Every structure is written in structure tokens, then in C-alpha cells.
């Protein structure tokens, strides 16, 4: 079964609890939860600011003109 066997996960969990202790794991879980909330809040704030920035830029679907001159290139006469 390898590493995905449920017995292996229980042994790993017991070792982690013995090494770190339940209080430290509880605070670690709280810290991870707060960081995820902060990340979500930052993503939502960024999405709210984005439309305000887009109003300042001209739309991308407006036609653009290219200023160029066409020059005819004469090819040398071929000898056949």
C-alpha cells in the first residue's frame, strides 16, 4: 500500500503530536487559518481595486492606425 496506508498516517500523527505537543499544534492551526483569511482578504481587495485602474486605460478594442510608406522594390532582371 505504501505511504497512503491509513496505519502509516496514524503512526505519523502520533509522532507529530509527541514531538510538537497538542498546544503547539493548536496554535499552528490557528496561525494557518488566520494567514488563509488574510490571503483571501488581500485577493478580494485586489479585485476591487482592479476595475478602478481599468477605467483609466483606453479599451483594447479601439482601432489602431499604422503610419507607414510603401516602397516598390525592383528585382534585378534574371538571365534565362
mmCIF file with all atom_site columns, N, CA, C and O in Angstrom, residues 18-44:
data_model
loop_
_atom_site.group_PDB
_atom_site.id
_atom_site.type_symbol
_atom_site.label_atom_id
_atom_site.label_alt_id
_atom_site.label_comp_id
_atom_site.label_asym_id
_atom_site.label_entity_id
_atom_site.label_seq_id
_atom_site.pdbx_PDB_ins_code
_atom_site.Cartn_x
_atom_site.Cartn_y
_atom_site.Cartn_z
_atom_site.occupancy
_atom_site.B_iso_or_equiv
_atom_site.pdbx_formal_charge
_atom_site.auth_seq_id
_atom_site.auth_comp_id
_atom_site.auth_asym_id
_atom_site.auth_atom_id
_atom_site.pdbx_PDB_model_num
ATOM 1   N N  . UNK A 1 18 ? 3.593   13.842 19.619 1.00 0.00 ? 18 UNK A N  1
ATOM 2   C CA . UNK A 1 18 ? 4.603   13.670 20.661 1.00 0.00 ? 18 UNK A CA 1
ATOM 3   C C  . UNK A 1 18 ? 5.728   14.699 20.534 1.00 0.00 ? 18 UNK A C  1
ATOM 4   O O  . UNK A 1 18 ? 6.234   15.202 21.530 1.00 0.00 ? 18 UNK A O  1
ATOM 5   N N  . UNK A 1 19 ? 6.109   15.016 19.318 1.00 0.00 ? 19 UNK A N  1
ATOM 6   C CA . UNK A 1 19 ? 7.215   15.958 19.113 1.00 0.00 ? 19 UNK A CA 1
ATOM 7   C C  . UNK A 1 19 ? 6.780   17.383 19.409 1.00 0.00 ? 19 UNK A C  1
ATOM 8   O O  . UNK A 1 19 ? 7.470   18.126 20.111 1.00 0.00 ? 19 UNK A O  1
ATOM 9   N N  . UNK A 1 20 ? 5.653   17.801 18.863 1.00 0.00 ? 20 UNK A N  1
ATOM 10  C CA . UNK A 1 20 ? 5.243   19.196 18.971 1.00 0.00 ? 20 UNK A CA 1
ATOM 11  C C  . UNK A 1 20 ? 4.302   19.473 20.137 1.00 0.00 ? 20 UNK A C  1
ATOM 12  O O  . UNK A 1 20 ? 4.238   20.596 20.635 1.00 0.00 ? 20 UNK A O  1
ATOM 13  N N  . UNK A 1 21 ? 3.533   18.531 20.549 1.00 0.00 ? 21 UNK A N  1
ATOM 14  C CA . UNK A 1 21 ? 2.561   18.740 21.612 1.00 0.00 ? 21 UNK A CA 1
ATOM 15  C C  . UNK A 1 21 ? 1.258   19.295 21.062 1.00 0.00 ? 21 UNK A C  1
ATOM 16  O O  . UNK A 1 21 ? 1.220   19.931 20.010 1.00 0.00 ? 21 UNK A O  1
ATOM 17  N N  . UNK A 1 22 ? 0.172   19.054 21.780 1.00 0.00 ? 22 UNK A N  1
ATOM 18  C CA . UNK A 1 22 ? -1.143  19.454 21.282 1.00 0.00 ? 22 UNK A CA 1
ATOM 19  C C  . UNK A 1 22 ? -1.336  20.961 21.309 1.00 0.00 ? 22 UNK A C  1
ATOM 20  O O  . UNK A 1 22 ? -1.986  21.519 20.432 1.00 0.00 ? 22 UNK A O  1
ATOM 21  N N  . UNK A 1 23 ? -0.758  21.650 22.305 1.00 0.00 ? 23 UNK A N  1
ATOM 22  C CA . UNK A 1 23 ? -0.929  23.100 22.396 1.00 0.00 ? 23 UNK A CA 1
ATOM 23  C C  . UNK A 1 23 ? -0.255  23.798 21.220 1.00 0.00 ? 23 UNK A C  1
ATOM 24  O O  . UNK A 1 23 ? -0.812  24.711 20.619 1.00 0.00 ? 23 UNK A O  1
ATOM 25  N N  . UNK A 1 24 ? 0.947   23.360 20.890 1.00 0.00 ? 24 UNK A N  1
ATOM 26  C CA . UNK A 1 24 ? 1.668   23.974 19.766 1.00 0.00 ? 24 UNK A CA 1
ATOM 27  C C  . UNK A 1 24 ? 0.947   23.684 18.442 1.00 0.00 ? 24 UNK A C  1
ATOM 28  O O  . UNK A 1 24 ? 0.887   24.545 17.564 1.00 0.00 ? 24 UNK A O  1
ATOM 29  N N  . UNK A 1 25 ? 0.396   22.495 18.290 1.00 0.00 ? 25 UNK A N  1
ATOM 30  C CA . UNK A 1 25 ? -0.347  22.173 17.062 1.00 0.00 ? 25 UNK A CA 1
ATOM 31  C C  . UNK A 1 25 ? -1.617  23.008 16.956 1.00 0.00 ? 25 UNK A C  1
ATOM 32  O O  . UNK A 1 25 ? -2.010  23.411 15.860 1.00 0.00 ? 25 UNK A O  1
ATOM 33  N N  . UNK A 1 26 ? -2.250  23.283 18.110 1.00 0.00 ? 26 UNK A N  1
ATOM 34  C CA . UNK A 1 26 ? -3.458  24.113 18.103 1.00 0.00 ? 26 UNK A CA 1
ATOM 35  C C  . UNK A 1 26 ? -3.133  25.534 17.650 1.00 0.00 ? 26 UNK A C  1
ATOM 36  O O  . UNK A 1 26 ? -3.840  26.108 16.822 1.00 0.00 ? 26 UNK A O  1
ATOM 37  N N  . UNK A 1 27 ? -2.051  26.101 18.176 1.00 0.00 ? 27 UNK A N  1
ATOM 38  C CA . UNK A 1 27 ? -1.674  27.452 17.759 1.00 0.00 ? 27 UNK A CA 1
ATOM 39  C C  . UNK A 1 27 ? -1.222  27.470 16.301 1.00 0.00 ? 27 UNK A C  1
ATOM 40  O O  . UNK A 1 27 ? -1.461  28.452 15.595 1.00 0.00 ? 27 UNK A O  1
ATOM 41  N N  . UNK A 1 28 ? -0.591  26.396 15.862 1.00 0.00 ? 28 UNK A N  1
ATOM 42  C CA . UNK A 1 28 ? -0.188  26.309 14.458 1.00 0.00 ? 28 UNK A CA 1
ATOM 43  C C  . UNK A 1 28 ? -1.415  26.310 13.552 1.00 0.00 ? 28 UNK A C  1
ATOM 44  O O  . UNK A 1 28 ? -1.449  26.997 12.533 1.00 0.00 ? 28 UNK A O  1
ATOM 45  N N  . UNK A 1 29 ? -2.446  25.567 13.943 1.00 0.00 ? 29 UNK A N  1
ATOM 46  C CA . UNK A 1 29 ? -3.684  25.553 13.163 1.00 0.00 ? 29 UNK A CA 1
ATOM 47  C C  . UNK A 1 29 ? -4.352  26.912 13.126 1.00 0.00 ? 29 UNK A C  1
ATOM 48  O O  . UNK A 1 29 ? -4.861  27.350 12.092 1.00 0.00 ? 29 UNK A O  1
ATOM 49  N N  . UNK A 1 30 ? -4.340  27.615 14.254 1.00 0.00 ? 30 UNK A N  1
ATOM 50  C CA . UNK A 1 30 ? -4.918  28.961 14.304 1.00 0.00 ? 30 UNK A CA 1
ATOM 51  C C  . UNK A 1 30 ? -4.144  29.918 13.407 1.00 0.00 ? 30 UNK A C  1
ATOM 52  O O  . UNK A 1 30 ? -4.732  30.723 12.681 1.00 0.00 ? 30 UNK A O  1
ATOM 53  N N  . UNK A 1 31 ? -2.818  29.833 13.450 1.00 0.00 ? 31 UNK A N  1
ATOM 54  C CA . UNK A 1 31 ? -1.983  30.703 12.618 1.00 0.00 ? 31 UNK A CA 1
ATOM 55  C C  . UNK A 1 31 ? -2.210  30.444 11.131 1.00 0.00 ? 31 UNK A C  1
ATOM 56  O O  . UNK A 1 31 ? -2.281  31.381 10.332 1.00 0.00 ? 31 UNK A O  1
ATOM 57  N N  . UNK A 1 32 ? -2.327  29.179 10.759 1.00 0.00 ? 32 UNK A N  1
ATOM 58  C CA . UNK A 1 32 ? -2.573  28.845 9.349  1.00 0.00 ? 32 UNK A CA 1
ATOM 59  C C  . UNK A 1 32 ? -3.938  29.379 8.913  1.00 0.00 ? 32 UNK A C  1
ATOM 60  O O  . UNK A 1 32 ? -4.084  29.943 7.830  1.00 0.00 ? 32 UNK A O  1
ATOM 61  N N  . UNK A 1 33 ? -4.938  29.238 9.769  1.00 0.00 ? 33 UNK A N  1
ATOM 62  C CA . UNK A 1 33 ? -6.267  29.758 9.454  1.00 0.00 ? 33 UNK A CA 1
ATOM 63  C C  . UNK A 1 33 ? -6.273  31.266 9.271  1.00 0.00 ? 33 UNK A C  1
ATOM 64  O O  . UNK A 1 33 ? -6.898  31.793 8.342  1.00 0.00 ? 33 UNK A O  1
ATOM 65  N N  . UNK A 1 34 ? -5.565  31.980 10.151 1.00 0.00 ? 34 UNK A N  1
ATOM 66  C CA . UNK A 1 34 ? -5.504  33.441 10.037 1.00 0.00 ? 34 UNK A CA 1
ATOM 67  C C  . UNK A 1 34 ? -4.759  33.873 8.775  1.00 0.00 ? 34 UNK A C  1
ATOM 68  O O  . UNK A 1 34 ? -5.137  34.859 8.131  1.00 0.00 ? 34 UNK A O  1
ATOM 69  N N  . UNK A 1 35 ? -3.722  33.134 8.418  1.00 0.00 ? 35 UNK A N  1
ATOM 70  C CA . UNK A 1 35 ? -2.983  33.507 7.204  1.00 0.00 ? 35 UNK A CA 1
ATOM 71  C C  . UNK A 1 35 ? -3.823  33.263 5.958  1.00 0.00 ? 35 UNK A C  1
ATOM 72  O O  . UNK A 1 35 ? -3.767  34.040 5.005  1.00 0.00 ? 35 UNK A O  1
ATOM 73  N N  . UNK A 1 36 ? -4.635  32.215 5.949  1.00 0.00 ? 36 UNK A N  1
ATOM 74  C CA . UNK A 1 36 ? -5.521  31.956 4.807  1.00 0.00 ? 36 UNK A CA 1
ATOM 75  C C  . UNK A 1 36 ? -6.579  33.050 4.706  1.00 0.00 ? 36 UNK A C  1
ATOM 76  O O  . UNK A 1 36 ? -6.878  33.538 3.613  1.00 0.00 ? 36 UNK A O  1
ATOM 77  N N  . UNK A 1 37 ? -7.134  33.483 5.834  1.00 0.00 ? 37 UNK A N  1
ATOM 78  C CA . UNK A 1 37 ? -8.116  34.569 5.826  1.00 0.00 ? 37 UNK A CA 1
ATOM 79  C C  . UNK A 1 37 ? -7.493  35.859 5.307  1.00 0.00 ? 37 UNK A C  1
ATOM 80  O O  . UNK A 1 37 ? -8.101  36.598 4.535  1.00 0.00 ? 37 UNK A O  1
ATOM 81  N N  . UNK A 1 38 ? -6.277  36.143 5.740  1.00 0.00 ? 38 UNK A N  1
ATOM 82  C CA . UNK A 1 38 ? -5.586  37.347 5.268  1.00 0.00 ? 38 UNK A CA 1
ATOM 83  C C  . UNK A 1 38 ? -5.317  37.290 3.772  1.00 0.00 ? 38 UNK A C  1
ATOM 84  O O  . UNK A 1 38 ? -5.448  38.295 3.062  1.00 0.00 ? 38 UNK A O  1
ATOM 85  N N  . UNK A 1 39 ? -4.955  36.111 3.277  1.00 0.00 ? 39 UNK A N  1
ATOM 86  C CA . UNK A 1 39 ? -4.720  35.936 1.850  1.00 0.00 ? 39 UNK A CA 1
ATOM 87  C C  . UNK A 1 39 ? -6.002  36.168 1.056  1.00 0.00 ? 39 UNK A C  1
ATOM 88  O O  . UNK A 1 39 ? -5.999  36.847 0.033  1.00 0.00 ? 39 UNK A O  1
ATOM 89  N N  . UNK A 1 40 ? -7.097  35.609 1.520  1.00 0.00 ? 40 UNK A N  1
ATOM 90  C CA . UNK A 1 40 ? -8.383  35.798 0.831  1.00 0.00 ? 40 UNK A CA 1
ATOM 91  C C  . UNK A 1 40 ? -8.790  37.274 0.832  1.00 0.00 ? 40 UNK A C  1
ATOM 92  O O  . UNK A 1 40 ? -9.296  37.786 -0.167 1.00 0.00 ? 40 UNK A O  1
ATOM 93  N N  . UNK A 1 41 ? -8.588  37.937 1.962  1.00 0.00 ? 41 UNK A N  1
ATOM 94  C CA . UNK A 1 41 ? -8.945  39.352 2.054  1.00 0.00 ? 41 UNK A CA 1
ATOM 95  C C  . UNK A 1 41 ? -8.108  40.172 1.089  1.00 0.00 ? 41 UNK A C  1
ATOM 96  O O  . UNK A 1 41 ? -8.614  41.077 0.414  1.00 0.00 ? 41 UNK A O  1
ATOM 97  N N  . UNK A 1 42 ? -6.831  39.861 0.984  1.00 0.00 ? 42 UNK A N  1
ATOM 98  C CA . UNK A 1 42 ? -5.953  40.583 0.055  1.00 0.00 ? 42 UNK A CA 1
ATOM 99  C C  . UNK A 1 42 ? -6.368  40.339 -1.387 1.00 0.00 ? 42 UNK A C  1
ATOM 100 O O  . UNK A 1 42 ? -6.331  41.249 -2.221 1.00 0.00 ? 42 UNK A O  1
ATOM 101 N N  . UNK A 1 43 ? -6.777  39.131 -1.717 1.00 0.00 ? 43 UNK A N  1
ATOM 102 C CA . UNK A 1 43 ? -7.219  38.823 -3.082 1.00 0.00 ? 43 UNK A CA 1
ATOM 103 C C  . UNK A 1 43 ? -8.508  39.580 -3.406 1.00 0.00 ? 43 UNK A C  1
ATOM 104 O O  . UNK A 1 43 ? -8.662  40.086 -4.511 1.00 0.00 ? 43 UNK A O  1
ATOM 105 N N  . UNK A 1 44 ? -9.433  39.654 -2.470 1.00 0.00 ? 44 UNK A N  1
ATOM 106 C CA . UNK A 1 44 ? -10.686 40.389 -2.690 1.00 0.00 ? 44 UNK A CA 1
ATOM 107 C C  . UNK A 1 44 ? -10.419 41.878 -2.833 1.00 0.00 ? 44 UNK A C  1
ATOM 108 O O  . UNK A 1 44 ? -11.033 42.553 -3.647 1.00 0.00 ? 44 UNK A O  1
#
